[in-house]
mmCIF file of C-alpha atoms and ligand atoms in Angstrom:
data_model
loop_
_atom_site.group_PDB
_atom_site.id
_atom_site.type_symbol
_atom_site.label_atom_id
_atom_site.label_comp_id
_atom_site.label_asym_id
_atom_site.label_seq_id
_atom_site.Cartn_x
_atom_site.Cartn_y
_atom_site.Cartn_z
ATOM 1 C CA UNK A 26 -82.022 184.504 -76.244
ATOM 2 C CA UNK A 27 -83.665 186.047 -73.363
ATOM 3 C CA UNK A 28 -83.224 183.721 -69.739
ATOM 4 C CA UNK A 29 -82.785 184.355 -66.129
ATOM 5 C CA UNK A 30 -79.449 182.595 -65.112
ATOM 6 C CA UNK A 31 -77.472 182.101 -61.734
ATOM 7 C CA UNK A 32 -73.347 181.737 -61.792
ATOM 8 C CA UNK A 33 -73.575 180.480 -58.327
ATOM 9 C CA UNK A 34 -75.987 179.562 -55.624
ATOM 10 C CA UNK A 35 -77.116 181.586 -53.011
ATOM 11 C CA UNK A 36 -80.029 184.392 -52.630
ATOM 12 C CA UNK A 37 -82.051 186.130 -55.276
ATOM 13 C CA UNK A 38 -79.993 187.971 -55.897
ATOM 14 C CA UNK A 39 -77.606 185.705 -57.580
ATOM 15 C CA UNK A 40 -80.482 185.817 -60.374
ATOM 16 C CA UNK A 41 -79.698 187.779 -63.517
ATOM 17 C CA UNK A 42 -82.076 188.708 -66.510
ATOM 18 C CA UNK A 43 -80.168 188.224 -69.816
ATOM 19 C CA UNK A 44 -80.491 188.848 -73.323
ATOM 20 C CA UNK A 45 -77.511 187.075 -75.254
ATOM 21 C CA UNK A 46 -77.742 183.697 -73.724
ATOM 22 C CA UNK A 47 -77.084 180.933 -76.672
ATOM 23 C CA UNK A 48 -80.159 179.427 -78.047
ATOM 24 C CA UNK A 49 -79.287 175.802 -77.222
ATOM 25 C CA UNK A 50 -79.756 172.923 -80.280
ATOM 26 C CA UNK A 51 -81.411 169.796 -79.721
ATOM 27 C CA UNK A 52 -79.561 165.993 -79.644
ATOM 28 C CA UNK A 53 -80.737 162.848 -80.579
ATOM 29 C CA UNK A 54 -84.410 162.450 -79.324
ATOM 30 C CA UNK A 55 -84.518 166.377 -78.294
ATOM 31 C CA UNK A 56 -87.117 168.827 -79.341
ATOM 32 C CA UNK A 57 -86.452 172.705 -78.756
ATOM 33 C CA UNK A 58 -89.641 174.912 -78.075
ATOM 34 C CA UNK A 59 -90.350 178.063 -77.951
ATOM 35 C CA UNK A 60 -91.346 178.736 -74.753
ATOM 36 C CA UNK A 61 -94.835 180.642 -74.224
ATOM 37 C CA UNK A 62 -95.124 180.440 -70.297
ATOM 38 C CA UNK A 63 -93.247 178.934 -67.717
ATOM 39 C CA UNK A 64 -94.123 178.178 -63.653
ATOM 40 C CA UNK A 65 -92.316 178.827 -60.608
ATOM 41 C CA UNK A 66 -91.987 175.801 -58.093
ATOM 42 C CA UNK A 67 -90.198 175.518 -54.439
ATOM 43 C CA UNK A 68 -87.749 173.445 -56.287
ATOM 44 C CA UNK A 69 -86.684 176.433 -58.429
ATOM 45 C CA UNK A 70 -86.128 178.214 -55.358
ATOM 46 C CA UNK A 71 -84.447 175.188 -53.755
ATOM 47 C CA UNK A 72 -81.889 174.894 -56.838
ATOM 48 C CA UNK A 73 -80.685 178.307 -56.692
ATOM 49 C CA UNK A 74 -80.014 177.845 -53.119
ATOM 50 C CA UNK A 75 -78.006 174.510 -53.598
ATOM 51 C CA UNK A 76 -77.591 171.670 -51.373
ATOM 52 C CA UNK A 77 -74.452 169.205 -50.503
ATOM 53 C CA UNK A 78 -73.965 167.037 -53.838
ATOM 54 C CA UNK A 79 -75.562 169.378 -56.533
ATOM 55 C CA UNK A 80 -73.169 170.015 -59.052
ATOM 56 C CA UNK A 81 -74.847 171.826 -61.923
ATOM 57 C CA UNK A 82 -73.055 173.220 -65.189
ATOM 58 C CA UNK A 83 -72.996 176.944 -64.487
ATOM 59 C CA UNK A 84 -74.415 179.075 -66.314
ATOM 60 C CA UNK A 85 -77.799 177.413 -65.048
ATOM 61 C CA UNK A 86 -81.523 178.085 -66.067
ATOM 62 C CA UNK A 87 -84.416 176.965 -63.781
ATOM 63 C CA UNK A 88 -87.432 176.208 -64.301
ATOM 64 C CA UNK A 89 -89.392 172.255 -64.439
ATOM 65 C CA UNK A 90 -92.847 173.736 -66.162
ATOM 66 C CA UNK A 91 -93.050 174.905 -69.549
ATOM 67 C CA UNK A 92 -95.660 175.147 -72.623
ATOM 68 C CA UNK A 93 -94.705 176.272 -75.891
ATOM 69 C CA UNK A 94 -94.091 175.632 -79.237
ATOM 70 C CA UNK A 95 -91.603 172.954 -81.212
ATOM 71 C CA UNK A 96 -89.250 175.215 -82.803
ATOM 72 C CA UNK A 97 -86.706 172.574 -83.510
ATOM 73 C CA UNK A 98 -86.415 169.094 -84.436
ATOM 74 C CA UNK A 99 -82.962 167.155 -83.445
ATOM 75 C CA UNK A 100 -82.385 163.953 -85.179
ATOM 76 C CA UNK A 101 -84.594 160.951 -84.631
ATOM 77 C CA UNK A 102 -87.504 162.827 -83.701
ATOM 78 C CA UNK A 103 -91.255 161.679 -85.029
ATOM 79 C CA UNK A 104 -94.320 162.422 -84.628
ATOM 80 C CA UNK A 105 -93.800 166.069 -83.913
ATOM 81 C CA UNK A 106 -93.811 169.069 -86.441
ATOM 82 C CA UNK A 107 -92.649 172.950 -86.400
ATOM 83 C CA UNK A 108 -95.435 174.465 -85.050
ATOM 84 C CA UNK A 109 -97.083 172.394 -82.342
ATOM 85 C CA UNK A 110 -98.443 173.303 -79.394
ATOM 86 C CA UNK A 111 -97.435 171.654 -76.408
ATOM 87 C CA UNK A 112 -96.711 170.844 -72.577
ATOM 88 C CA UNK A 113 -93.749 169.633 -70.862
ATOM 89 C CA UNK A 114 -93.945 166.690 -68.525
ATOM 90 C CA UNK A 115 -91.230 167.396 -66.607
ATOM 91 C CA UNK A 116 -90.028 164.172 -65.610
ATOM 92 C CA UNK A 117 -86.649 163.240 -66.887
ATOM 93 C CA UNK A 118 -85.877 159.800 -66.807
ATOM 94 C CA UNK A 119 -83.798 157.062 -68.779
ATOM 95 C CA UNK A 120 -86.606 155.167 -70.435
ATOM 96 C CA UNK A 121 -84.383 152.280 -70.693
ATOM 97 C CA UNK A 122 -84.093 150.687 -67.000
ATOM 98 C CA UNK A 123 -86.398 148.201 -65.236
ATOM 99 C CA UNK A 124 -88.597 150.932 -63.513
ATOM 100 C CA UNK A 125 -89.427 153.190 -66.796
ATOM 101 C CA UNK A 126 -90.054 149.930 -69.034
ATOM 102 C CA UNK A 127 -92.903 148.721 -66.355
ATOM 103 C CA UNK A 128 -93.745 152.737 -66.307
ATOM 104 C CA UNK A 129 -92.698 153.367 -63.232
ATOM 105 C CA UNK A 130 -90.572 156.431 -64.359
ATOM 106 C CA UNK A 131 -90.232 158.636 -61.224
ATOM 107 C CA UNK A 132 -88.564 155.593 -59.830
ATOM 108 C CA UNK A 133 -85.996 155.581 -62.640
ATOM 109 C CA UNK A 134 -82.356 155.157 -61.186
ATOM 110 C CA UNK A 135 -81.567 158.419 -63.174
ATOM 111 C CA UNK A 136 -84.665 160.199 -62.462
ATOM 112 C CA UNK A 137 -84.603 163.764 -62.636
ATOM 113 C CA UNK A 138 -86.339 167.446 -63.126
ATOM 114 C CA UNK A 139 -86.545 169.917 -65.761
ATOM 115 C CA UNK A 140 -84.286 172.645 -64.551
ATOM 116 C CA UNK A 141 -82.679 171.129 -61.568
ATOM 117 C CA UNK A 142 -79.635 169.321 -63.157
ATOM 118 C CA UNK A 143 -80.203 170.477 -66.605
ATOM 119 C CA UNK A 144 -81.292 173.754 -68.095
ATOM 120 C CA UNK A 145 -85.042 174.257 -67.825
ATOM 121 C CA UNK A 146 -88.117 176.487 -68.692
ATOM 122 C CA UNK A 147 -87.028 179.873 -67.437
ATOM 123 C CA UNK A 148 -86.006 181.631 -70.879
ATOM 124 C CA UNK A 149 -87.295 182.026 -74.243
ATOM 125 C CA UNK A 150 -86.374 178.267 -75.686
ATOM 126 C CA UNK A 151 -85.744 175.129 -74.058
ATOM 127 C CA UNK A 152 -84.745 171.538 -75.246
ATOM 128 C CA UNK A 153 -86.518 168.981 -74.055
ATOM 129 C CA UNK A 154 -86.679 165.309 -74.580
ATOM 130 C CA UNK A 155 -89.486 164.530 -77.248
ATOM 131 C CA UNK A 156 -90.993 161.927 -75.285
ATOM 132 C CA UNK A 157 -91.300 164.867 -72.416
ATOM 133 C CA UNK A 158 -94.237 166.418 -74.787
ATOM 134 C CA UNK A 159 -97.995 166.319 -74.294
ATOM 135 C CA UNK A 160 -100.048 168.093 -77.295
ATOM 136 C CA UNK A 161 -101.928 170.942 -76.122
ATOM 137 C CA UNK A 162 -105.489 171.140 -77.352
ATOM 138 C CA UNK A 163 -106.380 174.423 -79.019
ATOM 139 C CA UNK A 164 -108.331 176.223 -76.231
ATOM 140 C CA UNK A 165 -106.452 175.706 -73.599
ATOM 141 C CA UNK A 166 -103.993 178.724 -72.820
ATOM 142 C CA UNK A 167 -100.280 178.403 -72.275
ATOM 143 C CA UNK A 168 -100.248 179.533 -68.812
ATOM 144 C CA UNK A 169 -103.211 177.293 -67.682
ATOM 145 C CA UNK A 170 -100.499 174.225 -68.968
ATOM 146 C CA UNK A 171 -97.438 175.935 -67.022
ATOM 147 C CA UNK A 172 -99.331 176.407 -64.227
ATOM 148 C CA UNK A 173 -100.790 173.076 -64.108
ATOM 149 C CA UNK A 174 -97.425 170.315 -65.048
ATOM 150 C CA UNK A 175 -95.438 169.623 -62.039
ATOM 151 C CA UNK A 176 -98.127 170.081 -58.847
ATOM 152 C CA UNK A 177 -100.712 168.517 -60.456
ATOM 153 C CA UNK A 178 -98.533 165.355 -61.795
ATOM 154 C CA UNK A 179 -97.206 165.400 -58.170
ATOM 155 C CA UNK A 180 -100.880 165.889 -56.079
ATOM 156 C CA UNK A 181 -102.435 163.123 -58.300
ATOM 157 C CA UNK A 182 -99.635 160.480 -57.705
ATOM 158 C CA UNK A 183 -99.796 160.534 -53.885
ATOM 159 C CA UNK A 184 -103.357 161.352 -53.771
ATOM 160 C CA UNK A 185 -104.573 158.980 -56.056
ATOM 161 C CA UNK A 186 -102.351 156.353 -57.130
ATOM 162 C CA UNK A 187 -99.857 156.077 -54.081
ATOM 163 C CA UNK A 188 -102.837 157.353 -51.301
ATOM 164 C CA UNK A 189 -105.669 155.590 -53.100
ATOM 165 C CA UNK A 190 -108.088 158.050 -51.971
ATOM 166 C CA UNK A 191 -111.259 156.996 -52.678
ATOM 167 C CA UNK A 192 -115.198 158.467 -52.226
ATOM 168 C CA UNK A 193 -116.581 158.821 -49.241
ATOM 169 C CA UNK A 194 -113.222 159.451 -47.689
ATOM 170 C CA UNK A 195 -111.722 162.192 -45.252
ATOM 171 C CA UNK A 196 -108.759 163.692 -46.477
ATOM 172 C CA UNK A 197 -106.460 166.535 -44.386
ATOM 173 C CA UNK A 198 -104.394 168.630 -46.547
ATOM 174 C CA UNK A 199 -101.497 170.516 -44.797
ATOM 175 C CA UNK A 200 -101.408 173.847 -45.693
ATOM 176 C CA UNK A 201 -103.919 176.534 -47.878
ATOM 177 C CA UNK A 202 -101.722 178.044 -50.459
ATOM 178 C CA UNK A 203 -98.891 176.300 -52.396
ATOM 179 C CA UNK A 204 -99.191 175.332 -55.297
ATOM 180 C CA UNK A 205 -99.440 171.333 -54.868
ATOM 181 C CA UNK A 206 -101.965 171.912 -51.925
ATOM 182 C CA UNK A 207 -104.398 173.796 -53.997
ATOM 183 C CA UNK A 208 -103.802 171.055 -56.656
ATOM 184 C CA UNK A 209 -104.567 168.682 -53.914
ATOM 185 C CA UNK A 210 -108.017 170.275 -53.035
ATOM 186 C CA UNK A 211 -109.105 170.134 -56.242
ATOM 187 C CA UNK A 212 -108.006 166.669 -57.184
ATOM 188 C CA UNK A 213 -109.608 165.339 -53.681
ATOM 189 C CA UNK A 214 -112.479 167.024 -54.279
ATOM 190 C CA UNK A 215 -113.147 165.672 -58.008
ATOM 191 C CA UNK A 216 -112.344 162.257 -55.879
ATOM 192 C CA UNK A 217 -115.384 162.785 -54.090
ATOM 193 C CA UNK A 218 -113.451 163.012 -50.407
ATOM 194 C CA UNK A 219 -114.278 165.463 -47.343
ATOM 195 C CA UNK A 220 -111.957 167.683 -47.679
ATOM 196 C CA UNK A 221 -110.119 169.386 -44.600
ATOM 197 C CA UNK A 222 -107.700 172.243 -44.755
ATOM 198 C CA UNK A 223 -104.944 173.426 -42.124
ATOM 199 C CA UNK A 224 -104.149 177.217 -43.238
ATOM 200 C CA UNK A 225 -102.365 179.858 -41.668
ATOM 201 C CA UNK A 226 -104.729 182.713 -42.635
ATOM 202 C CA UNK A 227 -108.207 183.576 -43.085
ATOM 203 C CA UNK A 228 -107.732 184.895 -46.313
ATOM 204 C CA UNK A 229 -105.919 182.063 -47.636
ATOM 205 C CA UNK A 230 -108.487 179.529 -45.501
ATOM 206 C CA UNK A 231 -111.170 181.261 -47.755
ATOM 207 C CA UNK A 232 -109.448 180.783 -51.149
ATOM 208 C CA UNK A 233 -109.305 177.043 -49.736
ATOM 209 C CA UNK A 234 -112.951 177.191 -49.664
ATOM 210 C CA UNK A 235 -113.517 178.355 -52.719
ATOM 211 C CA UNK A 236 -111.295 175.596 -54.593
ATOM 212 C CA UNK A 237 -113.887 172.896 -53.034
ATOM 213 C CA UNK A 238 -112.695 172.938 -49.641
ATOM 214 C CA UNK A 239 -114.990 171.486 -46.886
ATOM 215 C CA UNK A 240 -113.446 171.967 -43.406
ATOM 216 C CA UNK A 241 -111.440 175.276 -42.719
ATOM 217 C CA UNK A 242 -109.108 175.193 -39.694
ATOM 218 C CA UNK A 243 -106.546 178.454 -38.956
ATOM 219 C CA UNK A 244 -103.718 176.888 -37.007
ATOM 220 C CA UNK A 245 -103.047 180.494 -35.294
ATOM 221 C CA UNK A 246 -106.664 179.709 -33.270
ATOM 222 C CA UNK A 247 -106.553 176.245 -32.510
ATOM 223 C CA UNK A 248 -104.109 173.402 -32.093
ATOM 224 C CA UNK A 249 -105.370 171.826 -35.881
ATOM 225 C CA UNK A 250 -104.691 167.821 -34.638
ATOM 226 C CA UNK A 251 -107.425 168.328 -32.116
ATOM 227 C CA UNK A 252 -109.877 170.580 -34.302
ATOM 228 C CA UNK A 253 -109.404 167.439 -36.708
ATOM 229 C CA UNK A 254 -109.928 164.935 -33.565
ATOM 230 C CA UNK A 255 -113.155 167.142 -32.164
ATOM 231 C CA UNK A 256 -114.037 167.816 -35.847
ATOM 232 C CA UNK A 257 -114.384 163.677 -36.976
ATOM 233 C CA UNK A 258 -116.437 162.439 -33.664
ATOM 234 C CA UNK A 259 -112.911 161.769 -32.517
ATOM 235 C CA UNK A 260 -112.057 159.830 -35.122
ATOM 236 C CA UNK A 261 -109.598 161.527 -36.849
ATOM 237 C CA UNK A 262 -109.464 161.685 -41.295
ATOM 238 C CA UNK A 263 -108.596 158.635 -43.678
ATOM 239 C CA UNK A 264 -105.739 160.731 -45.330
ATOM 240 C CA UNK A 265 -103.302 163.077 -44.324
ATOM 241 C CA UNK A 266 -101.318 164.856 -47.090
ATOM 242 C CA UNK A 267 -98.220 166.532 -45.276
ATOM 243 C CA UNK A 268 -95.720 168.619 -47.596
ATOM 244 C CA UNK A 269 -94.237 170.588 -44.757
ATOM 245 C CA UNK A 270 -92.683 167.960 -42.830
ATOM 246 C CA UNK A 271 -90.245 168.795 -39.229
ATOM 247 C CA UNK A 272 -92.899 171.057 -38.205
ATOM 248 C CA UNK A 273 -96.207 169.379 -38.931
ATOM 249 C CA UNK A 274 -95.330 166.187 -39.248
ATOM 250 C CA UNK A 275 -96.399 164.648 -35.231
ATOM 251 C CA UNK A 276 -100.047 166.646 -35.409
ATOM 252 C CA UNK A 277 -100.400 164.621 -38.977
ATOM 253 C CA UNK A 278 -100.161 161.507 -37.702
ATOM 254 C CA UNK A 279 -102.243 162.383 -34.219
ATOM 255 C CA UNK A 280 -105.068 163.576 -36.858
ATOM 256 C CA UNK A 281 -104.822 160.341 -38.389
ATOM 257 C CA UNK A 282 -107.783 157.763 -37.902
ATOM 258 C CA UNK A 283 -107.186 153.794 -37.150
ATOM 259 C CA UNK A 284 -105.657 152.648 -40.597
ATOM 260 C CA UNK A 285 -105.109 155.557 -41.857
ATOM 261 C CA UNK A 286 -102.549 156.939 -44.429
ATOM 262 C CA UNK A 287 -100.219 159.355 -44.379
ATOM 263 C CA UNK A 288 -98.863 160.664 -47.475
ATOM 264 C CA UNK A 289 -95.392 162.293 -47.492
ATOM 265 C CA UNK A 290 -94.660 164.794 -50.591
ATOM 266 C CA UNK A 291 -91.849 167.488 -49.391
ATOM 267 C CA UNK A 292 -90.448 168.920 -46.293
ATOM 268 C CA UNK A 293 -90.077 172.364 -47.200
ATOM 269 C CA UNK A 294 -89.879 173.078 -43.038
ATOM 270 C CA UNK A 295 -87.003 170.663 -42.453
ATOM 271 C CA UNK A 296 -86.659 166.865 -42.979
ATOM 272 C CA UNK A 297 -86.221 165.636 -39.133
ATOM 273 C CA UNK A 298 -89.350 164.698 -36.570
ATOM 274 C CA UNK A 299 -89.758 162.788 -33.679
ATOM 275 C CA UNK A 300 -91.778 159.636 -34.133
ATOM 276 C CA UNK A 301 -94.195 157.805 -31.246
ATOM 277 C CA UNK A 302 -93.756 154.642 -33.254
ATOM 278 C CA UNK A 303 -96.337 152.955 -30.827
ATOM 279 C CA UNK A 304 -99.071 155.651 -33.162
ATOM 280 C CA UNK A 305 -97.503 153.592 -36.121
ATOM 281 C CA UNK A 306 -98.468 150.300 -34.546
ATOM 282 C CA UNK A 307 -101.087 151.042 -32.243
ATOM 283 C CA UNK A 308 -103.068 152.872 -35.000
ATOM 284 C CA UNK A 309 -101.791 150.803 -37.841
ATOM 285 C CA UNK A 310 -100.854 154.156 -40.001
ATOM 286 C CA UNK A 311 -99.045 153.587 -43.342
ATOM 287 C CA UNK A 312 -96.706 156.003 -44.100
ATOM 288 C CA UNK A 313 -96.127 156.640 -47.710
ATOM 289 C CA UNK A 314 -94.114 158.839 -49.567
ATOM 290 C CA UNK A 315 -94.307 160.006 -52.969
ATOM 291 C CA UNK A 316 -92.713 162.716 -55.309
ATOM 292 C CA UNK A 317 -93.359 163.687 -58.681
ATOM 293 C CA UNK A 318 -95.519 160.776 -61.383
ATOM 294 C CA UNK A 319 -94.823 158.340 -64.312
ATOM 295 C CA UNK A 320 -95.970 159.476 -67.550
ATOM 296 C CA UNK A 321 -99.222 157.991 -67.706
ATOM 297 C CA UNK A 322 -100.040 159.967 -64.624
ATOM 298 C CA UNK A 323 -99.327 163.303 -66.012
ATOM 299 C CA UNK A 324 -101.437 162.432 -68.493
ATOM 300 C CA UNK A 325 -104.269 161.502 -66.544
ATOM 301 C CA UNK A 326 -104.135 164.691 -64.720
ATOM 302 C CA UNK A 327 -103.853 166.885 -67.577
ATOM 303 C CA UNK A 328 -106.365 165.314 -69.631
ATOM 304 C CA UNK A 329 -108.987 166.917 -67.194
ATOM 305 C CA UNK A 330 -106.941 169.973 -66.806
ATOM 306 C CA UNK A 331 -107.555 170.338 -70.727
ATOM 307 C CA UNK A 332 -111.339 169.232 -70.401
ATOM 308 C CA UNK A 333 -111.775 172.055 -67.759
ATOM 309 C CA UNK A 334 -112.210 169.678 -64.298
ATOM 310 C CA UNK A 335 -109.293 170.716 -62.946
ATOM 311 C CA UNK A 336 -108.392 174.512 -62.510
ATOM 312 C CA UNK A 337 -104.697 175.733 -61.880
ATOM 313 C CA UNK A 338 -104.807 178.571 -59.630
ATOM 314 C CA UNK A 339 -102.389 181.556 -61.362
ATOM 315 C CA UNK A 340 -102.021 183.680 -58.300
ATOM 316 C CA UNK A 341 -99.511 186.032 -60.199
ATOM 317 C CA UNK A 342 -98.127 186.282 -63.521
ATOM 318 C CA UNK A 343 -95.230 188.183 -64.866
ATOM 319 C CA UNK A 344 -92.720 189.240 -67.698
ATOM 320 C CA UNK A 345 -89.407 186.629 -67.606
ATOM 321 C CA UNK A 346 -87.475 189.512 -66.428
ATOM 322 C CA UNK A 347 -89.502 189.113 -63.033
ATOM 323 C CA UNK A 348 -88.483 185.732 -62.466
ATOM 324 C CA UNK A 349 -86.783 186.964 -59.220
ATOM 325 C CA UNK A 350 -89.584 188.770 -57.932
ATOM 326 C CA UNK A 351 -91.459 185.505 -58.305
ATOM 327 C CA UNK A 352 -89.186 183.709 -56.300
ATOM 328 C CA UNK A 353 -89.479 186.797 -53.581
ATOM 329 C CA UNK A 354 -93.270 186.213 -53.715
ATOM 330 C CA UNK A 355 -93.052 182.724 -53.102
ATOM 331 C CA UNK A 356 -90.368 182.674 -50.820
ATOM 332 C CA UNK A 357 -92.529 184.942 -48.639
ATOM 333 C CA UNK A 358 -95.798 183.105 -48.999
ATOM 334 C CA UNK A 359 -97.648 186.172 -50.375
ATOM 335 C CA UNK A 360 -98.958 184.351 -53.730
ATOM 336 C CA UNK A 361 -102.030 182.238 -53.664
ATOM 337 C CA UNK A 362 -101.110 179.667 -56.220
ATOM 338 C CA UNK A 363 -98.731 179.616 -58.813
ATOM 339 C CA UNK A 364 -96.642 182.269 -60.396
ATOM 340 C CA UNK A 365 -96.604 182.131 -64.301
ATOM 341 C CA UNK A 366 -93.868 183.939 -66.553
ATOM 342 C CA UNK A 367 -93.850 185.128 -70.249
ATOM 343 C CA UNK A 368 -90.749 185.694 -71.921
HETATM 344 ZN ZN1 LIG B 417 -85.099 154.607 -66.070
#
């Protein structure tokens, strides 16, 4: 089958568009589909880079977001037949321990992605475990699924069931363009919050807008804790979502209001910040950090991605061959959204 692979970690360059790779067979539990798109995520890009502790079995295939068809049955499977259309949640987890039986399955001792210990989404068929599958009402298109899986599971668990945004709220997203930030707008805005947006460009400050945004602030033009401070009568937003982390992480809490919440989903600038605890106190600010969603969470979210209420942004799509031009793009911050491949 067709798949981009690595041997080894390191640059894009250690990406490599095959042909001949073996079409794998599903286990006990496992559906195979064929896939129809796939998404790029920071995590792909994080996996081919590698980090202390990740052992993966090389060859490996990338890739956490899928939609597709079953292709494949392995034993034990029901409820699913050769020919269904589908989306991948792509939340692996045991099922089995204390945290998946109460549903709490991105707490799962074993919890992990789609294509960041095992092979994922990033070649013409996948296997996947059969609980993993959503049914994908006719209508909605492939790519729309890919695009929407693993930043919309992730912006509606910290947003809405960790953050507990509610209407009437202010809300400070971190950043325009990545793909969990413009899922963030969105879901904030179908929340009924006030929604303010740090960005790093005009251009991408107006795409921001156009998603639902209500506040625009370019952090080239104006230290962005105080435009939030001068912006709220000096009171500073309800909700801070911050997936940048060393760099951003101080202003967050300074554009914080009294009580207020600051929810934690990445660190793609570094993981280490100096903290004023007396802000903690003083302004009694709960920090809270979230990553990724149980199952019934994904399909929350993608119940009003398939009614039309939610609206992945595709800011490029490609052939599978391109996978490493999509991990260029995103590596340079010149997409608006996500990046969607068909093999
Ligand atoms: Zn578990």
């Amino acid at each position: 089958m067709k798949a981009v692979i690595f041997r080894e970690h390191g640059p894009v360059e250690v990406l490599r568009f095959v042909e001949d790779f073996p079409v794998p067979e599903p286990g006990p539990g496992q559906v195979r589909l064929r896939v129809a798109a796939s998404a790029l995520n920071r995590l792909d890009l994080f996996v081919r880079q590698g980090w202390p502790g990740l052992t993966l079995t090389m060859p490996h295939i990338g890739g956490a977001d899928g939609a597709g068809v079953v292709d494949a049955l392995g034993p034990d499977v029901s409820g699913w037949v050769i020919g269904d259309r589908v989306v991948i949640d792509p939340s692996l987890s045991c099922g089995e321990c204390a945290f998946c039986r109460a549903g709490r399955h991105n707490l799962c001792e074993q919890f992990s992605i789609l294509g960041e210990h095992t092979r994922g989404t990033f070649a013409e068929y996948v296997v996947v475990p059969a609980r993993n599958l959503l049914r994908l009402p006719d209508g909605v298109s492939y790519a729309e699924a890919a695009a929407a899986g693993l930043v919309y599971l992730t912006a509606w668990h910290s947003l809405i069931t960790r953050g507990g945004l509610k209407a009437g709220e202010s809300v400070l997203i971190v950043g325009a363009g990545g793909g969990v930030n413009t899922a963030s707008i969105q879901i904030a805005r179908l929340a009924g919050a006030r929604v303010y947006v740090v960005g790093s460009s005009a251009e991408k400050l107006a795409q921001a807008e156009a998603l639902g945004a209500d506040v625009l602030i370019d952090r080239n033009r104006e230290d962005w804790s105080q435009a939030v401070y001068r912006l709220t009568d000096r009171h500073g937003v309800d909700v801070v979502v911050d997936n940048v982390g060393a760099e951003t992480l101080y202003s967050s809490i300074r554009a914080l209001r009294r009580g207020g919440r600051l929810l934690i989903v990445g660190a793609t600038s570094g993981p280490q910040f100096g903290l004023d605890v007396r802000y903690l106190f003083g302004k009694q600010i709960s920090l809270i950090g979230s990553t990724m969603a149980p199952r019934q969470d994904f399909e929350q979210v993608m119940a009003l991605v398939f009614a039309g209420r939610l609206r992945p942004v595709i800011g490029a799509s490609l052939p599978l061959a391109d996978v490493p031009e999509g991990h260029r793009l995103l590596e340079r911050g010149a997409v608006f959204g996500k990046v969607v491949f068909a093999p």
